[in-house]
Tab-separated table of C-alpha atoms and ligand atoms in Angstrom:
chain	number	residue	atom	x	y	z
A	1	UNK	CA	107.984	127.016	7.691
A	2	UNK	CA	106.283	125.617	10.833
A	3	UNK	CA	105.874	128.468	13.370
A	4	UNK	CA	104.672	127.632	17.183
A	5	UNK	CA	102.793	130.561	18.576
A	6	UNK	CA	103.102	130.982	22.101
A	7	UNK	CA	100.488	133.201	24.170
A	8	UNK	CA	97.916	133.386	21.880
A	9	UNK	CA	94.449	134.819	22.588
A	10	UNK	CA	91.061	134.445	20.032
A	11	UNK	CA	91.800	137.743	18.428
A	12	UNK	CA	95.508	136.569	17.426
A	13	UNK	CA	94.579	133.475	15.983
A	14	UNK	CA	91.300	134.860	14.090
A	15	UNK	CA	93.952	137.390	12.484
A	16	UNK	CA	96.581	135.194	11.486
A	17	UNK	CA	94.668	132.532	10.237
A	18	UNK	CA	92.710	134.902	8.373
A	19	UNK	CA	96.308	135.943	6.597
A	20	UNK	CA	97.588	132.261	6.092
A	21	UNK	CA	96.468	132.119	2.285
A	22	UNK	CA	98.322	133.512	-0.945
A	23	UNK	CA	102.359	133.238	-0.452
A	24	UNK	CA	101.708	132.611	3.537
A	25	UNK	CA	99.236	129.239	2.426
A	26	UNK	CA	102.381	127.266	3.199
A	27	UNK	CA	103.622	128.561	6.790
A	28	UNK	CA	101.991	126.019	9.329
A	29	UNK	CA	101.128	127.698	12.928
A	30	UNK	CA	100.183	125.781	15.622
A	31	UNK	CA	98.886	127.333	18.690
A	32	UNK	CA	99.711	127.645	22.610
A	33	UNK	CA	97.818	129.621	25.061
A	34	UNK	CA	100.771	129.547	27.177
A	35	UNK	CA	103.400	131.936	27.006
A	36	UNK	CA	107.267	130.827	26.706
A	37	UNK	CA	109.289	129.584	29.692
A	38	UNK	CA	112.004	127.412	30.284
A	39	UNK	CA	109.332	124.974	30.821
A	40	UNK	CA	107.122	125.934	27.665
A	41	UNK	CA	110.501	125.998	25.593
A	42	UNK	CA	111.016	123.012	24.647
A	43	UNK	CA	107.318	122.473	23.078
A	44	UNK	CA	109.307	124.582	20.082
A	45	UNK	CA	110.927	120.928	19.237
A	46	UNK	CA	110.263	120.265	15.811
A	47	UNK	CA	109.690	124.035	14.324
A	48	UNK	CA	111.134	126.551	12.364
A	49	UNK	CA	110.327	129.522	14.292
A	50	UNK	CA	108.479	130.848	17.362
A	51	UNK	CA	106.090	133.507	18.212
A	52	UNK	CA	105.962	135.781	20.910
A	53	UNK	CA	104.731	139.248	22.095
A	54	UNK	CA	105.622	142.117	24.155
A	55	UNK	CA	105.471	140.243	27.425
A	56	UNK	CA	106.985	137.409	26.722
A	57	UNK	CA	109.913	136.507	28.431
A	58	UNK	CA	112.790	135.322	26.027
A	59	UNK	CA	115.728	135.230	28.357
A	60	UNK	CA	119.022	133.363	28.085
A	61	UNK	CA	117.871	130.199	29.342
A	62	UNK	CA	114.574	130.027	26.961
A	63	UNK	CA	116.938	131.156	24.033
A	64	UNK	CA	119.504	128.163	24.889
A	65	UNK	CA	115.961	125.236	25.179
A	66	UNK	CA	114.963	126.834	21.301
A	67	UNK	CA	118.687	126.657	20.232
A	68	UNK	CA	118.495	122.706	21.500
A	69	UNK	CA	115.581	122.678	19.915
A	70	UNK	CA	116.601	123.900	16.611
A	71	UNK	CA	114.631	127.153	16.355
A	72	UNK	CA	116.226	129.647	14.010
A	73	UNK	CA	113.556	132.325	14.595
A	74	UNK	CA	112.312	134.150	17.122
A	75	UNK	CA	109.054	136.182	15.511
A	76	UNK	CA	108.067	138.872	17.967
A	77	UNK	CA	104.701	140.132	16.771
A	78	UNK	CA	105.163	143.613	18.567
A	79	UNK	CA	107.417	146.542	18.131
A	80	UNK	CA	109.597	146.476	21.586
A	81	UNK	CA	112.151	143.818	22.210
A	82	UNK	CA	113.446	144.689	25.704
A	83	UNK	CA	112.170	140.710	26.628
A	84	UNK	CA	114.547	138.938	24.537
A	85	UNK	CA	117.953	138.287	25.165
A	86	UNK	CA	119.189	139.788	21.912
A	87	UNK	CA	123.347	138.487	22.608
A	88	UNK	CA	122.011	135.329	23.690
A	89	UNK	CA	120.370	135.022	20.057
A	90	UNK	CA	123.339	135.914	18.347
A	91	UNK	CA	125.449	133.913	20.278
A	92	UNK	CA	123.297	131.007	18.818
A	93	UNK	CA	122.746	131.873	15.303
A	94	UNK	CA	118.823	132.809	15.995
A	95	UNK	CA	117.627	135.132	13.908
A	96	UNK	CA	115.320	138.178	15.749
A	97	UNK	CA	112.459	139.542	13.592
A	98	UNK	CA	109.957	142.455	14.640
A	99	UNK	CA	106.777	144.575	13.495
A	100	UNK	CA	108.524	148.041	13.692
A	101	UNK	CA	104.871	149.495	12.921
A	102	UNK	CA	101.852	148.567	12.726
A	103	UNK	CA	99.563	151.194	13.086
A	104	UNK	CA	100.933	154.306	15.074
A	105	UNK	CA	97.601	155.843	15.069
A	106	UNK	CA	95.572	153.165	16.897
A	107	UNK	CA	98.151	154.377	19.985
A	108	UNK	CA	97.607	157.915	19.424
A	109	UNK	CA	93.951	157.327	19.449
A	110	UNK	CA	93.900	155.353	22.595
A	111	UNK	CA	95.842	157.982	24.502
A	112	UNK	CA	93.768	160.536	23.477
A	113	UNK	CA	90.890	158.618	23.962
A	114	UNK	CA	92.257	158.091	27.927
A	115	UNK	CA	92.941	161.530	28.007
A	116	UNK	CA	89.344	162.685	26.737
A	117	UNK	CA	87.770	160.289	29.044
A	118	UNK	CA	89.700	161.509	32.370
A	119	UNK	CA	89.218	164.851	31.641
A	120	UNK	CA	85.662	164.623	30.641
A	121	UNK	CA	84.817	162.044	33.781
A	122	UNK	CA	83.568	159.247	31.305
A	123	UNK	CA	84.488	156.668	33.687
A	124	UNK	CA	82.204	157.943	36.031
A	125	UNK	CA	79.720	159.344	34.152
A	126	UNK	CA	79.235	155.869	32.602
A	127	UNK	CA	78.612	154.152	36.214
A	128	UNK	CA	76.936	157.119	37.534
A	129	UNK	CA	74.306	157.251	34.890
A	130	UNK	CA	73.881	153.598	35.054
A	131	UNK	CA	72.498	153.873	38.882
A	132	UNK	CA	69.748	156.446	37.353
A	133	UNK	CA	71.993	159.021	38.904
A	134	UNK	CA	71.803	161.786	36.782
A	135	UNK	CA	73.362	164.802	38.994
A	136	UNK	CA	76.304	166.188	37.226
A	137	UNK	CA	78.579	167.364	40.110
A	138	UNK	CA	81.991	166.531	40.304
A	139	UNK	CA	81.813	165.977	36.573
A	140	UNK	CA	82.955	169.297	35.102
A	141	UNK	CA	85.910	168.719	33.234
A	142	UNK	CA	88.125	171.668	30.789
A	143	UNK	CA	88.234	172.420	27.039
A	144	UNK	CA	91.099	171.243	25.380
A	145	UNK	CA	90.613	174.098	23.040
A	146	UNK	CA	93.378	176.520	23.217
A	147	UNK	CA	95.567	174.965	26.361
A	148	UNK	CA	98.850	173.563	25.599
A	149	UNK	CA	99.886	169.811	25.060
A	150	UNK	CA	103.298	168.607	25.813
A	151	UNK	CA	104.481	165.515	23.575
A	152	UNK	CA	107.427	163.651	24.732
A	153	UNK	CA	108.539	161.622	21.752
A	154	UNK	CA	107.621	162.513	18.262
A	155	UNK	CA	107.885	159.465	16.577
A	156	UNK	CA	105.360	157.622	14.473
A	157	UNK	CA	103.093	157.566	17.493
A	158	UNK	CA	104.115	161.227	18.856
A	159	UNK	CA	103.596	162.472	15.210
A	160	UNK	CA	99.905	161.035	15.218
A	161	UNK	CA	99.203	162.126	18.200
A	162	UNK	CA	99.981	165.599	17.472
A	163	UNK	CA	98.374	165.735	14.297
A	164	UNK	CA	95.066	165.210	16.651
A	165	UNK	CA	95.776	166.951	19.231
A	166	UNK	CA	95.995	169.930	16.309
A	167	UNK	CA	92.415	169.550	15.285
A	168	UNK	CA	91.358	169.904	18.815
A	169	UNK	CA	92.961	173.914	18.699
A	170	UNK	CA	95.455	172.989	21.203
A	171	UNK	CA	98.734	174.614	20.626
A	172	UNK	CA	101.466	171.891	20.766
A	173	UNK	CA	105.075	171.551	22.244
A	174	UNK	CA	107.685	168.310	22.078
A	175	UNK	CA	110.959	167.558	22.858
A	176	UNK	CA	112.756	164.865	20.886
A	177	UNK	CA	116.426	165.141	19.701
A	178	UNK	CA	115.092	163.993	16.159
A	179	UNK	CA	113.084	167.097	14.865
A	180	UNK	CA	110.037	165.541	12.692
A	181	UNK	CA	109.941	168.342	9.822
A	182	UNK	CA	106.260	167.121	8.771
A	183	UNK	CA	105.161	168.241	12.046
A	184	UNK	CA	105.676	172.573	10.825
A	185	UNK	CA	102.505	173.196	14.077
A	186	UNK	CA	104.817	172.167	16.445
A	187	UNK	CA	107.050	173.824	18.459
A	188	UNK	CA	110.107	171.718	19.755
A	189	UNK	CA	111.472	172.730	23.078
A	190	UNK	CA	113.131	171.544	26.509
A	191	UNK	CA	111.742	169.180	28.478
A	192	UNK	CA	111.934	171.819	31.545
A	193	UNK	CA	109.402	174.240	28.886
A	194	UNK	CA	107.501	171.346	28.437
A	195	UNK	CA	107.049	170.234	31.227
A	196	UNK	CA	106.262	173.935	32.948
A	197	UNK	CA	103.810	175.011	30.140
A	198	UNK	CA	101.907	171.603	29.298
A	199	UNK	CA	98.061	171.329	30.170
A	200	UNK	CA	97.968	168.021	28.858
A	201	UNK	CA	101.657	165.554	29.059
A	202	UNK	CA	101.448	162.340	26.630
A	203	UNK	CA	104.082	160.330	26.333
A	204	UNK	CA	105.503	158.665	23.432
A	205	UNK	CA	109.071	158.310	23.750
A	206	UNK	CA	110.616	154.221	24.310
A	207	UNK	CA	112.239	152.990	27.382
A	208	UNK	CA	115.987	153.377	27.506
A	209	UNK	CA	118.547	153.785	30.341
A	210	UNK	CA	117.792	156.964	29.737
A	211	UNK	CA	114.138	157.573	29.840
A	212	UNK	CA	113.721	155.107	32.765
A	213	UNK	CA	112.047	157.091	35.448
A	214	UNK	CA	111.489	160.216	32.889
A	215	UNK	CA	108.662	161.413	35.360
A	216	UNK	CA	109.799	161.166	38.400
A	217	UNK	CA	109.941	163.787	41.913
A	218	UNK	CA	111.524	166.549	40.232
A	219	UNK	CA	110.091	166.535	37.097
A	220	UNK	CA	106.482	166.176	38.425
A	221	UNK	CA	107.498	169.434	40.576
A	222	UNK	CA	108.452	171.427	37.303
A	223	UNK	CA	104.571	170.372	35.803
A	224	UNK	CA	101.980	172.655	35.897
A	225	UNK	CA	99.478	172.088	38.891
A	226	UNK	CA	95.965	170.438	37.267
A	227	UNK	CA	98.203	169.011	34.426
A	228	UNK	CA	96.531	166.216	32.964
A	229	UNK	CA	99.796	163.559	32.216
A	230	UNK	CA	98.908	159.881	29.798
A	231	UNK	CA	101.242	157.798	29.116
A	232	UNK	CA	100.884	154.837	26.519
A	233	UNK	CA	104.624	153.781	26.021
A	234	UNK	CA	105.783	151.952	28.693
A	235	UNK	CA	105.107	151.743	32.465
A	236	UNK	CA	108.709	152.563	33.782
A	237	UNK	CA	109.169	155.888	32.147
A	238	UNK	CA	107.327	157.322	35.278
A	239	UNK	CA	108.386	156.363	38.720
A	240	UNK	CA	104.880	155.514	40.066
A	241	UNK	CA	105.402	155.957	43.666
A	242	UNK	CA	106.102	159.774	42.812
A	243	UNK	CA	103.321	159.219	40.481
A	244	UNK	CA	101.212	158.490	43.387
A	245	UNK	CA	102.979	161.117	46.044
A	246	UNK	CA	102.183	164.019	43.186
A	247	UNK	CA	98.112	162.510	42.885
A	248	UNK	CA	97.818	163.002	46.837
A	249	UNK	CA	99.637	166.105	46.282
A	250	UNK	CA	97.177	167.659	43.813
A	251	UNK	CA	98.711	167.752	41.326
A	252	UNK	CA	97.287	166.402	38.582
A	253	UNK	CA	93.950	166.789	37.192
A	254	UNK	CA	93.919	163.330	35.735
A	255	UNK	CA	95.966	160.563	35.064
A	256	UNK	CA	95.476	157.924	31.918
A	257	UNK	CA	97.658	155.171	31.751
A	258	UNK	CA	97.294	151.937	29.574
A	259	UNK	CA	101.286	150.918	30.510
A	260	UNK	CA	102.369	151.264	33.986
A	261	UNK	CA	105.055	149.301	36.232
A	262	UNK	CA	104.518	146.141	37.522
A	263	UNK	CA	102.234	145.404	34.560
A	264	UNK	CA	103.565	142.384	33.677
A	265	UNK	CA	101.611	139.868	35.860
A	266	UNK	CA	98.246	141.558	34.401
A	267	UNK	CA	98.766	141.764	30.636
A	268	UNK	CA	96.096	140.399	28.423
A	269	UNK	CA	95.349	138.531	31.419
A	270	UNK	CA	91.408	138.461	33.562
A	271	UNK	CA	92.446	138.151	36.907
A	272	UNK	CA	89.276	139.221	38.321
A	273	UNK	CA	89.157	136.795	40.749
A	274	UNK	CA	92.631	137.267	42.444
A	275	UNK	CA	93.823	139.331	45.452
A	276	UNK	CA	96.569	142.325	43.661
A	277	UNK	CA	99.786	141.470	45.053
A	278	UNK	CA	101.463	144.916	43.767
A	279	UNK	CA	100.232	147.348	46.237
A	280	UNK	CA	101.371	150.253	43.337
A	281	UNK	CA	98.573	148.662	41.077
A	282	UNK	CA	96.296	148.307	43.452
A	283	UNK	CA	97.075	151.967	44.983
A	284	UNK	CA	96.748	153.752	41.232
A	285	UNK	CA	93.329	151.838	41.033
A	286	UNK	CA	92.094	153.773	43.767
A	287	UNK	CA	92.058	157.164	43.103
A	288	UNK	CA	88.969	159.040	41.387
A	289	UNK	CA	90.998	160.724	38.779
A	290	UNK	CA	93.174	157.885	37.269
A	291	UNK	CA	92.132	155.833	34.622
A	292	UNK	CA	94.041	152.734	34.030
A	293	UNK	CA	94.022	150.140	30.566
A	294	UNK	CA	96.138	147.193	30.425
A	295	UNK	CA	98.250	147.887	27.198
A	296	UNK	CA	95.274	147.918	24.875
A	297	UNK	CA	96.566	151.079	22.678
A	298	UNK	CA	97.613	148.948	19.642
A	299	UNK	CA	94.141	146.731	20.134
A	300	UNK	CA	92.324	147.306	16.911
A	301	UNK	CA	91.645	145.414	14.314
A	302	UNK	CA	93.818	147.386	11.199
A	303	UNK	CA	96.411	147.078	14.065
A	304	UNK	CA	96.021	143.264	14.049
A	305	UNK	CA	95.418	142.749	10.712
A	306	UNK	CA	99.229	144.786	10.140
A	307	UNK	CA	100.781	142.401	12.994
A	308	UNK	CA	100.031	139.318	11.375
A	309	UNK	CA	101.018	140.360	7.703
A	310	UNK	CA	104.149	141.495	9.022
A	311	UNK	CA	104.950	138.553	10.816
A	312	UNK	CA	104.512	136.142	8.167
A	313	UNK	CA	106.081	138.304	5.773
A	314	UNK	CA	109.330	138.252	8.119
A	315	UNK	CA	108.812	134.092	7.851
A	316	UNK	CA	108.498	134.035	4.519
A	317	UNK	CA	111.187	136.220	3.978
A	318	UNK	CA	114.069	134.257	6.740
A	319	UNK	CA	112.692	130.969	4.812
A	320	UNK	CA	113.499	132.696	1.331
A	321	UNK	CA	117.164	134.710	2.595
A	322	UNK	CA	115.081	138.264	1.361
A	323	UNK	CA	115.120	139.708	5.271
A	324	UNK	CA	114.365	143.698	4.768
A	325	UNK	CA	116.959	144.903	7.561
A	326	UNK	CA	114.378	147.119	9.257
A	327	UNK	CA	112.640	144.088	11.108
A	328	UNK	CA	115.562	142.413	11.931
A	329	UNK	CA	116.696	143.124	15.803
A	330	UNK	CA	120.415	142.728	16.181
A	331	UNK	CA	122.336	143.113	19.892
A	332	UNK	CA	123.702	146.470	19.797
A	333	UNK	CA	126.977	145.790	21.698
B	1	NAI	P1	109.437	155.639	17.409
B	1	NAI	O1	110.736	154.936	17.490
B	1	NAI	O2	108.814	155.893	16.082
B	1	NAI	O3	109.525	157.049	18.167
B	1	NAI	C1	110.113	157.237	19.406
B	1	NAI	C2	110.637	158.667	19.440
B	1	NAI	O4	111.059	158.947	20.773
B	1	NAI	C3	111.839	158.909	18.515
B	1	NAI	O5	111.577	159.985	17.644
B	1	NAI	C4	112.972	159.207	19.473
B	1	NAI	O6	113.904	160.147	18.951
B	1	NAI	C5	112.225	159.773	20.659
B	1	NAI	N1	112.959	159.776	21.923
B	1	NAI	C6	113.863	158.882	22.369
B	1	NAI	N2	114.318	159.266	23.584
B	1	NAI	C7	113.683	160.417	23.891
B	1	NAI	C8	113.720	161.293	24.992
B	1	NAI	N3	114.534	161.065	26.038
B	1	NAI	N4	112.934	162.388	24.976
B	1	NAI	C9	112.142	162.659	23.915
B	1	NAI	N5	112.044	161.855	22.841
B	1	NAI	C10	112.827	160.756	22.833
B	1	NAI	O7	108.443	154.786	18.345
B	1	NAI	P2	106.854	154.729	18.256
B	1	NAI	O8	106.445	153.690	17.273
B	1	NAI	O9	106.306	156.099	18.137
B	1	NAI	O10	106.515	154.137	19.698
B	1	NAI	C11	106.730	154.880	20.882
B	1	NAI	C12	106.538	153.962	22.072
B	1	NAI	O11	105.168	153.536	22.149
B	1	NAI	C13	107.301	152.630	21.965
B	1	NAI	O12	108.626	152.781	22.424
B	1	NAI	C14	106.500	151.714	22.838
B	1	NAI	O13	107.064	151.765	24.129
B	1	NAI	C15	105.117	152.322	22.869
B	1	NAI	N6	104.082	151.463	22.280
B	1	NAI	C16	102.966	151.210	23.023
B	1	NAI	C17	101.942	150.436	22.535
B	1	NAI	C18	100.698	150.183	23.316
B	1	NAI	O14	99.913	149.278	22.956
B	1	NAI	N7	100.448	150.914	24.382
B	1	NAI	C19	102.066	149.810	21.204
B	1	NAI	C20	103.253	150.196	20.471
B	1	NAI	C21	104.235	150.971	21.019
């Protein structure tokens, strides 16, 4: 199995090649810092399989270069598969593999890390301090014992989140069509209840046609005012310019994002450097009380470590006919 490996930054390669030993010692990656295109495509001459991630773009006409090409496997090393053209795979016998989970609770740690930190005025505190500024106005932040978090989506990552969320006292609401038993602290409710009686909002639910633009206008009206809202799933769940209308407005005590629209250009990318083009990103960034990260919640290194066993167990398994269904990603109409 020879896999080419588009996109690939030092911690992908340390993990993978770590992993390449045992039943893997005889899958063959070579690497490419750039991502896939229509002009990067064709590189995939010659291999088994490629290997891409949550940004890459793996649209008709990349799918039709690998198919020309002779790929018969299209490894995404994430969870999400909105980038690839799943019909476009089928239509040409490519096989779609995925890493359904990896570890939910580096997620749920990260978002509660960004909503700890925007409550608590880390990211100021930390530059403050730094310029032997000590004073400690405009710092005051609010327990998170006793108020009331809101999860939207209790999935694996929902589920984890709640479970901390419990050991800070908070008492916990959700709303997700698929009651999670294990989760007997939680009450399960309306998005409208949620929404109205939620100190702190986190979601967790995926984008669909029907969570795109979850938080937008209207629903930021129903919110409490000083709500604290994080989001970690994906950046189009919440219309950001009424993101931005209801910061100006108020309304929320903090803001922590690590996904939000437009984020594409940015990912896993330093463009420190360059002049923003998006005037969203570059309007977010301003304001005191938001705290942005650019898609870092699955970024440690159990979460790696889980990535890359997962991928080339999906290799080995396509090269050997054993595919477990769960990481296979089939076009759904
Ligand atoms: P999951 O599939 O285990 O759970 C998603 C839950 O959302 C399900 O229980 C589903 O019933 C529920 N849901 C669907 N539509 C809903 C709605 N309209 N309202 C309320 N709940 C709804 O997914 P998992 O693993 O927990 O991941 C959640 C999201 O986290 C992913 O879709 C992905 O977008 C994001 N993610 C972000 C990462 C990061 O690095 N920031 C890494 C991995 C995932």
């Amino acid at each position: 199995m020879k896999i080419l490996f588009y996109d690939t930054k030092i911690y992908d390669k340390e993990s993978f090649n770590y992993n390449l030993k045992g039943k893997y010692k005889n899958i063959v990656i070579d690497y490419l810092e750039s991502d896939i295109s229509v002009t990067t495509a064709g590189l995939a001459s010659g291999y088994d399989a490629v290997c891409v991630f949550v940004a890459s773009n793996v649209n008709a006409e990349v799918i039709k270069i690998l198919s020309k090409c002779k790929v018969k496997l299209i490894l995404l090393r994430c969870a999400g598969y909105n980038n690839v053209n799943l019909k476009t795979a089928e239509k040409y016998g490519i096989t779609v593999m995925r890493v359904p989970a990896y570890s939910p609770e580096a997620v749920a740690e990260h978002a509660v890390a960004l909503a700890l930190a925007v409550n608590r005025k880390i990211h100021k505190a930390y530059i403050k301090v730094r310029e032997n500024n000590f004073s400690l106005v405009g710092l005051t932040g609010r327990n998170f014992h006793s108020k009331t978090a809101g999860i939207i989506g209790t999935g694996k990552i929902g589920t984890a989140t709640c479970k901390i969320l419990k050991g800070f006292g908070m008492k916990i609401l959700a709303v997700d069509d698929n009651k999670n038993k294990e989760l007997d602290f939680v009450t399960y409710t309306d998005l409208d209840t949620l929404l109205k009686e939620s100190d702190l909002i986190s979601l967790h639910c995926p984008l669909t046609t029907e969570t795109y633009h979850l938080i937008d206008k209207v629903n930021i009206e129903k919110m409490k005012d000083g709500v604290l809202l994080v989001n970690t799933s994906r950046g189009a769940l919440i219309n950001t310019n009424d993101l931005i209308d209801g910061i100006r407005d108020r309304k929320f005590v903090g803001v922590g994002l690590d996904v939000y629209e437009e984020e594409d250009n940015n990912v896993f990318e330093n463009r420190e450097d360059d002049i923003l083009e998006s005037s969203i990103t570059a309007r977010l960034l301003s304001f005191p009380n938001v705290i942005v990260t650019s898609h870092q919640g699955f970024l440690t290194g159990e979460a790696l470590s889980s990535i890359a066993i997962t991928t080339l167990e999906n290799s080995y398994q396509f090269e050997n006919g054993t595919i477990i269904d769960a990481n296979l990603v089939k076009a759904t109409v």
